[in-house]
Amino acid sequence: MNYNMVGDAIVKHCGGLANFIHVTNCMTRVRMTIADPSLVDMPALKGIEGVLGVVEDDTLQVIVGPGKSSKVATVINERLKGAPAVDTTLSGVEQKAKLAREKAKKQTRTKVILKHIANIFVPILPALIAAGILMGLNNVVVNSAASWAMSHHIAAVGDLSPTQVVLDQRHLLGVSQFLDIVSKALFGFLAIYAGITSAREFEGNLILGGLLGAITIMPQVTTLGLIPGQGGLIGVIFAVWLMCLLEKQVRRFVPDIVDVVVTPTVVLLVMAAAQLFIIMPAAGVVSNGILHALNGLLEHGGIAAGFVLSALFPFLISLGLHHGLFPIHLEMINATGHAPLFAIQIMSNAGMVGAATAVLLLTRDPVMKKIAKGAIPTSILAVGEPTIFGVNIPAGFAFITGSIGAGFGGVMIVLLGVSTNGVGAAGLSALPLIADGKYLQYILAWLVGCAAAFALTYVVGKVRGYDKEMA
């Protein structure tokens, strides 16, 4: 892909540089805050070579695929830095942006909440994936050593446990300790990172947001009858949201000359007290309730729950809401060490790959064939957006049949008892995240979801005459 050409084309079809307010990216999408949406040429934007799809929301999201979104976003941001200031149109741009924000407020409250949570976790996601994979690799090494130590009756030596003795014999003890340090540096301080990105999302002081997150994981909270991490990330996000509201109100009344001293002090004092004595206990009750409800659903809902949850997840991806469930996954890992819901949901990847493969074989459109050939390997290895937006949604029926096929993958996940001890990755890159060494079971579930989606899509495509349609 020529990133400069794609970036320039996006700028052109979005109304020029003056129409951009903010540009960022996630794993697969360039996310743009546009001042005047009426200036965006959607057909032309979707027609740019390399663009897999476009999602219209409070931000305009152009899907270009993993590894490409950051490069395209960088090109656009470089153009924005070099653009001359246009003072005469600034007020008009701000007014249009305000109207866009007012329009966004009319969305359902649930959707708004999920979008905020998604925006909070998008910057953390690359680190989550990397640390999760490293943790998974370390688990493979440690579990293998533990199994060997148990079966061969290895005894402890000095300060080394039997497992560590085996690791040392294999010259892997240092490697295991290194991987453990790196992964725990992410998961052990995730409350701080979430506090910082929450403050950015809600337009408050970033370090104060991180400080509120740090308070929740301090060992000293036990002296107040609390448990470190109680309330999880849900409590942190809620506390930072309140902090940002309070910070804005305090600044209205504090004189400028003492603002830098008084405002952060008052905000920290009030919010730290609220965090420790109200939010953490209350969020703990909410988190426990959510976990019990989900565990009950998975335990009593069985394969039906697995089918429905996997089949619905592609729709969350298509709306850009899928990252909104990360606090739940992470809280499940924090409480039980496993995230069974995440294992169910990433079966959507299998369904989308199966459906896209069927479309590749059925279509007579050379452009669609080219897109599918590029999207399918990417989705097998990692994320499903390329096949969702580049192949299955344009084909129409394939998105539905792919989602149904994903449901069968979810059924297998439940039947085989597959779970994860990390989040973020999908497809084959999720293998290191699979808990309890159930790698073959995960692959089997993935293949079942893929095969079911392929069969459904191929049959429906034949019945609909999709294989006879010309470009």
Short mmCIF file of C-alpha atoms in Angstrom, two decimals:
data_model
loop_
_atom_site.label_atom_id
_atom_site.label_comp_id
_atom_site.label_asym_id
_atom_site.label_seq_id
_atom_site.Cartn_x
_atom_site.Cartn_y
_atom_site.Cartn_z
CA MET A 1 0.00 0.00 0.00
CA ASN A 2 1.17 3.52 -0.82
CA TYR A 3 0.41 5.18 2.52
CA ASN A 4 0.98 8.71 1.23
CA MET A 5 -1.50 8.23 -1.60
CA VAL A 6 -4.12 6.67 0.68
CA GLY A 7 -3.67 9.37 3.33
CA ASP A 8 -3.90 12.18 0.76
CA ALA A 9 -6.97 10.60 -0.82
CA ILE A 10 -8.68 10.37 2.58
CA VAL A 11 -7.91 14.03 3.25
CA LYS A 12 -9.26 15.00 -0.17
CA HIS A 13 -12.52 13.08 0.17
CA CYS A 14 -13.08 14.26 3.75
CA GLY A 15 -13.27 17.90 2.75
CA GLY A 16 -9.63 18.92 3.02
CA LEU A 17 -7.31 19.54 5.95
CA ALA A 18 -9.47 22.36 7.34
CA ASN A 19 -12.24 19.84 8.00
CA PHE A 20 -10.12 17.71 10.37
CA ILE A 21 -10.21 18.20 14.14
CA HIS A 22 -8.38 15.12 15.36
CA VAL A 23 -6.90 11.96 13.82
CA THR A 24 -5.90 8.79 15.63
CA ASN A 25 -5.97 5.06 14.96
CA CYS A 26 -6.64 1.67 16.49
CA MET A 27 -5.40 -1.68 15.19
CA THR A 28 -7.27 -1.58 11.90
CA ARG A 29 -8.97 1.83 11.62
CA VAL A 30 -8.03 5.43 11.05
CA ARG A 31 -10.36 7.34 13.39
CA MET A 32 -11.08 10.94 12.44
CA THR A 33 -13.05 13.66 14.17
CA ILE A 34 -14.57 15.66 11.32
CA ALA A 35 -15.87 19.22 11.67
CA ASP A 36 -18.48 19.11 8.89
CA PRO A 37 -19.63 15.60 7.93
CA SER A 38 -21.54 16.99 4.94
CA LEU A 39 -18.21 17.66 3.20
CA VAL A 40 -17.27 13.97 3.28
CA ASP A 41 -17.66 12.14 -0.04
CA MET A 42 -18.56 8.69 1.27
CA PRO A 43 -18.69 6.84 -2.09
CA ALA A 44 -15.28 8.23 -3.06
CA LEU A 45 -13.88 7.46 0.39
CA LYS A 46 -15.02 3.84 0.18
CA GLY A 47 -13.62 3.60 -3.34
CA ILE A 48 -10.03 4.43 -2.35
CA GLU A 49 -7.77 1.50 -3.19
CA GLY A 50 -6.73 -0.10 0.08
CA VAL A 51 -9.77 1.06 2.04
CA LEU A 52 -11.74 -1.96 3.28
CA GLY A 53 -14.71 -0.09 4.65
CA VAL A 54 -15.97 3.04 6.38
CA VAL A 55 -17.94 3.33 9.62
CA GLU A 56 -19.86 6.54 10.31
CA ASP A 57 -20.24 7.41 13.98
CA ASP A 58 -19.20 10.21 16.35
CA THR A 59 -15.84 9.64 14.66
CA LEU A 60 -15.39 8.72 11.01
CA GLN A 61 -13.58 5.37 10.90
CA VAL A 62 -11.76 4.25 7.75
CA ILE A 63 -10.76 0.57 7.87
CA VAL A 64 -7.42 -0.12 6.18
CA GLY A 65 -6.21 -3.17 8.12
CA PRO A 66 -3.68 -4.02 10.85
CA GLY A 67 -0.24 -2.46 10.57
CA LYS A 68 -1.56 0.02 8.01
CA SER A 69 -3.86 2.17 10.14
CA SER A 70 -1.03 3.72 12.16
CA LYS A 71 0.96 4.55 9.02
CA VAL A 72 -2.00 6.17 7.25
CA ALA A 73 -2.90 8.12 10.40
CA THR A 74 0.71 9.32 10.63
CA VAL A 75 0.58 10.58 7.04
CA ILE A 76 -2.60 12.56 7.71
CA ASN A 77 -1.25 13.99 10.98
CA GLU A 78 1.92 15.08 9.19
CA ARG A 79 -0.21 16.90 6.62
CA LEU A 80 -2.18 18.54 9.43
CA LYS A 81 1.00 19.76 11.14
CA GLY A 82 2.13 21.39 7.92
CA ALA A 83 -1.24 22.99 7.15
CA PRO A 84 -1.47 26.78 7.57
CA ALA A 85 -3.81 28.11 10.22
CA VAL A 86 -7.05 29.47 8.80
CA ASP A 87 -8.32 31.91 11.43
CA THR A 88 -11.27 33.10 9.38
CA THR A 89 -12.86 29.66 9.28
CA LEU A 90 -11.93 28.49 12.77
CA SER A 91 -15.12 29.61 14.49
CA GLY A 92 -17.21 27.98 11.79
CA VAL A 93 -15.30 24.73 12.14
CA GLU A 94 -15.72 24.81 15.91
CA GLN A 95 -19.43 25.42 15.53
CA LYS A 96 -19.80 22.46 13.16
CA ALA A 97 -17.81 20.28 15.54
CA LYS A 98 -20.13 21.32 18.35
CA LEU A 99 -23.13 20.32 16.26
CA ALA A 100 -21.49 16.96 15.57
CA ARG A 101 -20.98 16.44 19.30
CA GLU A 102 -24.59 17.36 19.99
CA LYS A 103 -25.66 14.79 17.41
CA ALA A 104 -23.52 12.19 19.14
CA LYS A 105 -25.30 12.93 22.43
CA LYS A 106 -28.53 11.69 20.89
CA GLN A 107 -27.16 8.15 20.69
CA THR A 108 -28.44 5.60 23.17
CA ARG A 109 -26.78 5.79 26.57
CA THR A 110 -25.52 2.21 26.34
CA LYS A 111 -23.85 2.89 23.00
CA VAL A 112 -22.25 6.08 24.32
CA ILE A 113 -20.88 4.25 27.38
CA LEU A 114 -19.45 1.43 25.26
CA LYS A 115 -17.85 3.95 22.89
CA HIS A 116 -16.20 5.78 25.77
CA ILE A 117 -14.84 2.51 27.15
CA ALA A 118 -13.65 1.50 23.68
CA ASN A 119 -11.81 4.82 23.29
CA ILE A 120 -10.20 4.30 26.69
CA PHE A 121 -8.80 0.89 25.76
CA VAL A 122 -7.78 1.53 22.15
CA PRO A 123 -4.44 3.15 23.19
CA ILE A 124 -3.77 0.32 25.67
CA LEU A 125 -4.67 -2.47 23.24
CA PRO A 126 -1.25 -2.98 21.57
CA ALA A 127 0.41 -3.34 24.98
CA LEU A 128 -2.40 -5.64 26.16
CA ILE A 129 -1.89 -7.91 23.18
CA ALA A 130 1.90 -7.95 23.49
CA ALA A 131 1.90 -8.53 27.25
CA GLY A 132 -0.85 -11.14 26.95
CA ILE A 133 1.09 -13.11 24.34
CA LEU A 134 4.29 -12.94 26.43
CA MET A 135 2.35 -14.09 29.49
CA GLY A 136 0.89 -16.93 27.45
CA LEU A 137 4.33 -18.00 26.23
CA ASN A 138 5.61 -17.94 29.80
CA ASN A 139 2.65 -20.05 30.91
CA VAL A 140 3.51 -22.64 28.25
CA VAL A 141 7.12 -22.80 29.49
CA VAL A 142 6.15 -22.92 33.18
CA ASN A 143 3.33 -25.45 32.73
CA SER A 144 5.63 -27.77 30.79
CA ALA A 145 8.24 -27.55 33.54
CA ALA A 146 5.63 -28.08 36.27
CA SER A 147 4.28 -31.17 34.51
CA TRP A 148 7.78 -32.59 34.13
CA ALA A 149 8.62 -31.86 37.78
CA MET A 150 5.47 -33.62 38.97
CA SER A 151 5.81 -36.70 36.76
CA HIS A 152 9.52 -37.14 37.57
CA HIS A 153 9.21 -36.30 41.28
CA ILE A 154 11.67 -33.42 41.12
CA ALA A 155 12.46 -32.00 44.57
CA ALA A 156 12.98 -28.37 45.53
CA VAL A 157 16.58 -27.16 45.77
CA GLY A 158 17.30 -24.28 48.12
CA ASP A 159 15.04 -21.36 47.25
CA LEU A 160 14.01 -22.94 43.94
CA SER A 161 10.67 -24.73 43.67
CA PRO A 162 10.51 -28.02 41.73
CA THR A 163 9.20 -26.15 38.69
CA GLN A 164 12.03 -23.61 38.91
CA VAL A 165 14.56 -26.42 39.22
CA VAL A 166 13.35 -27.88 35.91
CA LEU A 167 13.39 -24.44 34.30
CA ASP A 168 16.94 -23.91 35.53
CA GLN A 169 18.01 -27.29 34.14
CA ARG A 170 16.55 -26.27 30.78
CA HIS A 171 18.31 -22.87 30.99
CA LEU A 172 14.90 -21.20 30.86
CA LEU A 173 14.58 -19.84 34.40
CA GLY A 174 15.95 -16.43 33.47
CA VAL A 175 13.77 -16.31 30.34
CA SER A 176 10.69 -17.17 32.39
CA GLN A 177 11.47 -14.51 34.98
CA PHE A 178 12.03 -11.95 32.23
CA LEU A 179 8.68 -12.75 30.57
CA ASP A 180 6.96 -12.63 33.95
CA ILE A 181 8.35 -9.17 34.72
CA VAL A 182 7.35 -7.73 31.34
CA SER A 183 3.80 -9.10 31.36
CA LYS A 184 3.13 -8.14 34.99
CA ALA A 185 4.38 -4.62 34.31
CA LEU A 186 1.26 -4.27 32.15
CA PHE A 187 -1.35 -6.24 34.04
CA GLY A 188 -0.10 -5.26 37.51
CA PHE A 189 -0.44 -1.55 36.78
CA LEU A 190 -3.33 -1.64 34.32
CA ALA A 191 -5.46 0.47 36.66
CA ILE A 192 -2.95 3.31 36.28
CA TYR A 193 -2.86 3.09 32.49
CA ALA A 194 -6.67 2.96 32.34
CA GLY A 195 -6.85 5.97 34.66
CA ILE A 196 -4.61 7.99 32.33
CA THR A 197 -6.49 7.11 29.14
CA SER A 198 -9.82 7.66 30.92
CA ALA A 199 -8.72 11.16 31.88
CA ARG A 200 -7.78 11.82 28.27
CA GLU A 201 -11.16 10.55 27.08
CA PHE A 202 -13.08 12.69 29.59
CA GLU A 203 -10.78 15.72 29.14
CA GLY A 204 -9.18 15.87 32.56
CA ASN A 205 -5.67 15.88 34.00
CA LEU A 206 -3.93 12.71 32.81
CA ILE A 207 -1.67 12.24 35.83
CA LEU A 208 -4.50 12.78 38.31
CA GLY A 209 -6.41 10.11 36.42
CA GLY A 210 -3.46 7.74 36.68
CA LEU A 211 -3.13 8.58 40.38
CA LEU A 212 -6.73 7.56 41.05
CA GLY A 213 -6.00 4.27 39.33
CA ALA A 214 -2.83 3.83 41.42
CA ILE A 215 -4.77 4.37 44.65
CA THR A 216 -6.90 1.29 43.96
CA ILE A 217 -3.89 -1.06 43.75
CA MET A 218 -1.94 0.24 46.74
CA PRO A 219 -1.31 -2.57 49.28
CA GLN A 220 -2.09 -0.13 52.11
CA VAL A 221 -5.82 -0.07 51.24
CA THR A 222 -6.13 -3.25 53.31
CA THR A 223 -5.87 -1.04 56.43
CA LEU A 224 -9.23 0.43 55.40
CA GLY A 225 -10.84 -2.97 55.02
CA LEU A 226 -10.48 -2.94 51.24
CA ILE A 227 -8.78 -5.34 48.84
CA PRO A 228 -6.21 -3.97 46.35
CA GLY A 229 -7.89 -3.75 42.97
CA GLN A 230 -11.39 -3.94 44.47
CA GLY A 231 -13.95 -2.63 41.99
CA GLY A 232 -11.60 -3.30 39.09
CA LEU A 233 -11.31 -1.07 36.07
CA ILE A 234 -15.02 -0.27 36.19
CA GLY A 235 -14.45 1.62 39.43
CA VAL A 236 -11.37 3.38 38.06
CA ILE A 237 -13.13 4.57 34.92
CA PHE A 238 -16.15 5.81 36.89
CA ALA A 239 -13.93 7.62 39.41
CA VAL A 240 -11.92 9.35 36.69
CA TRP A 241 -15.12 10.41 34.93
CA LEU A 242 -16.31 12.05 38.17
CA MET A 243 -12.86 13.56 38.68
CA CYS A 244 -12.98 15.23 35.27
CA LEU A 245 -16.42 16.68 36.00
CA LEU A 246 -15.22 17.97 39.38
CA GLU A 247 -12.02 19.40 37.93
CA LYS A 248 -13.95 21.49 35.41
CA GLN A 249 -16.29 22.81 38.10
CA VAL A 250 -13.49 23.68 40.53
CA ARG A 251 -11.60 25.62 37.86
CA ARG A 252 -14.65 27.84 37.36
CA PHE A 253 -14.38 29.22 40.90
CA VAL A 254 -10.65 29.15 41.64
CA PRO A 255 -8.71 32.35 40.76
CA ASP A 256 -6.15 31.88 38.01
CA ILE A 257 -3.26 32.89 40.25
CA VAL A 258 -3.75 29.89 42.58
CA ASP A 259 -5.36 27.50 40.09
CA VAL A 260 -2.24 25.38 39.59
CA VAL A 261 -2.06 24.70 43.35
CA VAL A 262 -5.65 24.73 44.60
CA THR A 263 -7.48 22.88 41.81
CA PRO A 264 -5.43 19.65 41.72
CA THR A 265 -5.22 19.58 45.53
CA VAL A 266 -8.98 19.92 46.02
CA VAL A 267 -9.76 17.47 43.22
CA LEU A 268 -7.31 14.86 44.50
CA LEU A 269 -8.45 15.19 48.12
CA VAL A 270 -12.15 14.87 47.28
CA MET A 271 -11.78 12.13 44.67
CA ALA A 272 -9.30 10.04 46.68
CA ALA A 273 -11.77 10.02 49.58
CA ALA A 274 -14.64 9.18 47.25
CA GLN A 275 -12.57 6.48 45.57
CA LEU A 276 -11.60 4.75 48.81
CA PHE A 277 -14.79 5.05 50.84
CA ILE A 278 -17.56 4.99 48.23
CA ILE A 279 -16.52 4.04 44.70
CA MET A 280 -14.24 1.07 45.42
CA PRO A 281 -16.76 -0.72 47.70
CA ALA A 282 -19.69 0.07 45.38
CA ALA A 283 -17.79 -0.87 42.22
CA GLY A 284 -16.73 -4.08 43.93
CA VAL A 285 -20.37 -5.02 44.40
CA VAL A 286 -21.16 -4.14 40.76
CA SER A 287 -18.13 -6.05 39.42
CA ASN A 288 -18.97 -9.12 41.49
CA GLY A 289 -22.57 -8.95 40.30
CA ILE A 290 -21.51 -8.79 36.65
CA LEU A 291 -19.08 -11.67 37.09
CA HIS A 292 -21.64 -13.85 38.86
CA ALA A 293 -24.22 -13.09 36.17
CA LEU A 294 -21.84 -13.93 33.32
CA ASN A 295 -20.55 -17.07 35.02
CA GLY A 296 -24.14 -18.11 35.65
CA LEU A 297 -25.03 -17.45 32.01
CA LEU A 298 -22.11 -19.54 30.77
CA GLU A 299 -22.72 -22.29 33.33
CA HIS A 300 -26.49 -22.61 32.90
CA GLY A 301 -26.85 -21.26 29.36
CA GLY A 302 -24.40 -23.81 28.05
CA ILE A 303 -24.03 -24.20 24.31
CA ALA A 304 -26.97 -21.85 23.63
CA ALA A 305 -25.13 -19.03 25.39
CA GLY A 306 -21.95 -19.89 23.49
CA PHE A 307 -23.78 -19.79 20.17
CA VAL A 308 -25.59 -16.49 20.79
CA LEU A 309 -22.57 -14.64 22.21
CA SER A 310 -20.27 -15.70 19.37
CA ALA A 311 -22.88 -14.95 16.71
CA LEU A 312 -23.56 -11.46 18.08
CA PHE A 313 -19.95 -10.36 18.43
CA PRO A 314 -19.40 -9.53 14.71
CA PHE A 315 -22.19 -6.97 15.02
CA LEU A 316 -20.34 -5.29 17.91
CA ILE A 317 -17.20 -5.18 15.75
CA SER A 318 -19.12 -3.66 12.85
CA LEU A 319 -20.34 -0.90 15.19
CA GLY A 320 -16.89 -0.35 16.69
CA LEU A 321 -18.14 -1.31 20.16
CA HIS A 322 -16.17 -4.53 20.71
CA HIS A 323 -13.46 -2.94 22.88
CA GLY A 324 -16.17 -1.79 25.28
CA LEU A 325 -16.25 -5.25 26.88
CA PHE A 326 -12.57 -5.23 27.84
CA PRO A 327 -13.17 -4.22 31.49
CA ILE A 328 -15.39 -7.29 31.91
CA HIS A 329 -12.80 -9.64 30.39
CA LEU A 330 -10.01 -8.17 32.50
CA GLU A 331 -12.08 -8.30 35.67
CA MET A 332 -12.84 -11.97 35.01
CA ILE A 333 -9.10 -12.63 34.64
CA ASN A 334 -8.39 -10.66 37.82
CA ALA A 335 -11.02 -12.62 39.77
CA THR A 336 -10.64 -16.14 38.37
CA GLY A 337 -7.52 -16.13 36.19
CA HIS A 338 -9.63 -16.96 33.12
CA ALA A 339 -11.76 -15.07 30.59
CA PRO A 340 -14.15 -17.66 29.08
CA LEU A 341 -16.27 -14.93 27.50
CA PHE A 342 -13.31 -13.68 25.46
CA ALA A 343 -12.64 -17.18 24.12
CA ILE A 344 -16.26 -17.38 22.98
CA GLN A 345 -16.21 -13.97 21.34
CA ILE A 346 -13.05 -14.44 19.29
CA MET A 347 -14.82 -17.25 17.45
CA SER A 348 -16.26 -14.38 15.41
CA ASN A 349 -12.86 -14.37 13.71
CA ALA A 350 -13.37 -17.98 12.57
CA GLY A 351 -16.83 -17.24 11.20
CA MET A 352 -15.66 -14.24 9.23
CA VAL A 353 -12.71 -16.15 7.74
CA GLY A 354 -14.95 -19.04 6.68
CA ALA A 355 -17.50 -16.72 5.09
CA ALA A 356 -14.83 -14.69 3.29
CA THR A 357 -13.25 -17.86 1.91
CA ALA A 358 -16.60 -18.90 0.45
CA VAL A 359 -17.02 -15.44 -1.08
CA LEU A 360 -13.54 -15.72 -2.60
CA LEU A 361 -14.52 -18.95 -4.34
CA LEU A 362 -17.95 -17.71 -5.40
CA THR A 363 -17.35 -14.17 -6.61
CA ARG A 364 -16.59 -13.27 -10.21
CA ASP A 365 -15.60 -9.74 -9.23
CA PRO A 366 -11.80 -9.40 -9.63
CA VAL A 367 -11.66 -6.51 -7.13
CA MET A 368 -13.47 -8.57 -4.49
CA LYS A 369 -11.15 -11.52 -5.15
CA LYS A 370 -8.12 -9.28 -4.65
CA ILE A 371 -9.48 -7.86 -1.38
CA ALA A 372 -10.43 -11.31 -0.08
CA LYS A 373 -6.99 -12.76 -0.86
CA GLY A 374 -5.39 -10.02 1.23
CA ALA A 375 -7.95 -9.98 4.02
CA ILE A 376 -8.24 -13.72 4.75
CA PRO A 377 -4.60 -14.36 5.83
CA THR A 378 -4.68 -11.26 8.05
CA SER A 379 -7.85 -12.46 9.77
CA ILE A 380 -6.51 -15.98 10.20
CA LEU A 381 -3.48 -14.59 12.01
CA ALA A 382 -5.05 -11.76 13.96
CA VAL A 383 -8.06 -9.45 13.62
CA GLY A 384 -11.33 -9.96 11.77
CA GLU A 385 -12.04 -6.44 10.52
CA PRO A 386 -10.43 -6.90 7.08
CA THR A 387 -12.77 -9.78 6.23
CA ILE A 388 -15.76 -8.10 7.89
CA PHE A 389 -15.52 -4.74 6.16
CA GLY A 390 -13.60 -5.71 3.06
CA VAL A 391 -15.48 -8.86 2.07
CA ASN A 392 -18.47 -9.99 4.11
CA ILE A 393 -20.39 -6.75 4.62
CA PRO A 394 -19.99 -5.75 0.94
CA ALA A 395 -21.25 -9.21 -0.02
CA GLY A 396 -24.23 -8.69 2.30
CA PHE A 397 -25.46 -12.19 3.07
CA ALA A 398 -21.94 -13.38 3.97
CA PHE A 399 -21.89 -11.24 7.10
CA ILE A 400 -25.04 -12.98 8.39
CA THR A 401 -23.93 -16.51 7.48
CA GLY A 402 -20.46 -15.81 8.86
CA SER A 403 -21.97 -14.69 12.17
CA ILE A 404 -24.11 -17.83 12.35
CA GLY A 405 -21.04 -19.95 11.61
CA ALA A 406 -19.17 -18.16 14.40
CA GLY A 407 -21.95 -19.30 16.73
CA PHE A 408 -21.01 -22.93 16.08
CA GLY A 409 -17.44 -22.08 17.07
CA GLY A 410 -18.82 -20.66 20.31
CA VAL A 411 -20.71 -23.90 20.92
CA MET A 412 -17.45 -25.84 20.63
CA ILE A 413 -15.67 -23.44 22.98
CA VAL A 414 -18.28 -24.15 25.66
CA LEU A 415 -18.32 -27.91 25.04
CA LEU A 416 -14.52 -28.17 25.19
CA GLY A 417 -14.16 -25.80 28.15
CA VAL A 418 -11.74 -23.44 26.40
CA SER A 419 -10.84 -20.17 28.09
CA THR A 420 -8.09 -17.54 27.92
CA ASN A 421 -5.84 -15.92 30.50
CA GLY A 422 -5.25 -12.83 28.38
CA VAL A 423 -7.14 -10.60 25.97
CA GLY A 424 -6.65 -8.68 22.75
CA ALA A 425 -5.53 -11.17 20.12
CA ALA A 426 -7.69 -13.38 17.90
CA GLY A 427 -7.13 -16.06 15.29
CA LEU A 428 -3.85 -17.97 15.51
CA SER A 429 -2.18 -15.14 17.43
CA ALA A 430 -4.54 -15.93 20.34
CA LEU A 431 -2.98 -19.38 20.84
CA PRO A 432 -0.53 -18.24 23.55
CA LEU A 433 -3.47 -16.76 25.47
CA ILE A 434 -5.35 -20.06 25.73
CA ALA A 435 -5.57 -21.28 29.33
CA ASP A 436 -4.74 -24.73 30.69
CA GLY A 437 -2.91 -25.83 27.55
CA LYS A 438 -6.11 -26.36 25.56
CA TYR A 439 -4.50 -25.27 22.31
CA LEU A 440 -5.80 -28.17 20.21
CA GLN A 441 -9.32 -27.66 21.57
CA TYR A 442 -9.15 -23.99 20.59
CA ILE A 443 -7.95 -24.84 17.08
CA LEU A 444 -10.72 -27.44 16.74
CA ALA A 445 -13.37 -24.91 17.83
CA TRP A 446 -11.92 -22.34 15.42
CA LEU A 447 -12.00 -24.83 12.54
CA VAL A 448 -15.60 -25.81 13.32
CA GLY A 449 -16.68 -22.15 13.29
CA CYS A 450 -14.77 -21.55 10.07
CA ALA A 451 -16.17 -24.66 8.36
CA ALA A 452 -19.75 -23.92 9.42
CA ALA A 453 -19.51 -20.36 8.14
CA PHE A 454 -17.93 -21.51 4.88
CA ALA A 455 -20.63 -24.13 4.26
CA LEU A 456 -23.50 -21.76 5.08
CA THR A 457 -22.07 -18.94 2.98
CA TYR A 458 -21.29 -21.18 0.02
CA VAL A 459 -24.76 -22.77 0.00
CA VAL A 460 -26.60 -19.47 0.46
CA GLY A 461 -24.38 -17.85 -2.17
CA LYS A 462 -25.22 -20.59 -4.67
CA VAL A 463 -28.94 -20.33 -3.90
CA ARG A 464 -28.85 -16.54 -4.29
CA GLY A 465 -26.87 -16.81 -7.53
CA TYR A 466 -23.98 -14.80 -6.11
CA ASP A 467 -21.55 -16.88 -8.15
CA LYS A 468 -23.26 -15.67 -11.34
CA GLU A 469 -23.16 -11.96 -10.50
CA MET A 470 -20.68 -9.84 -12.40
CA ALA A 471 -18.75 -6.87 -10.99
#
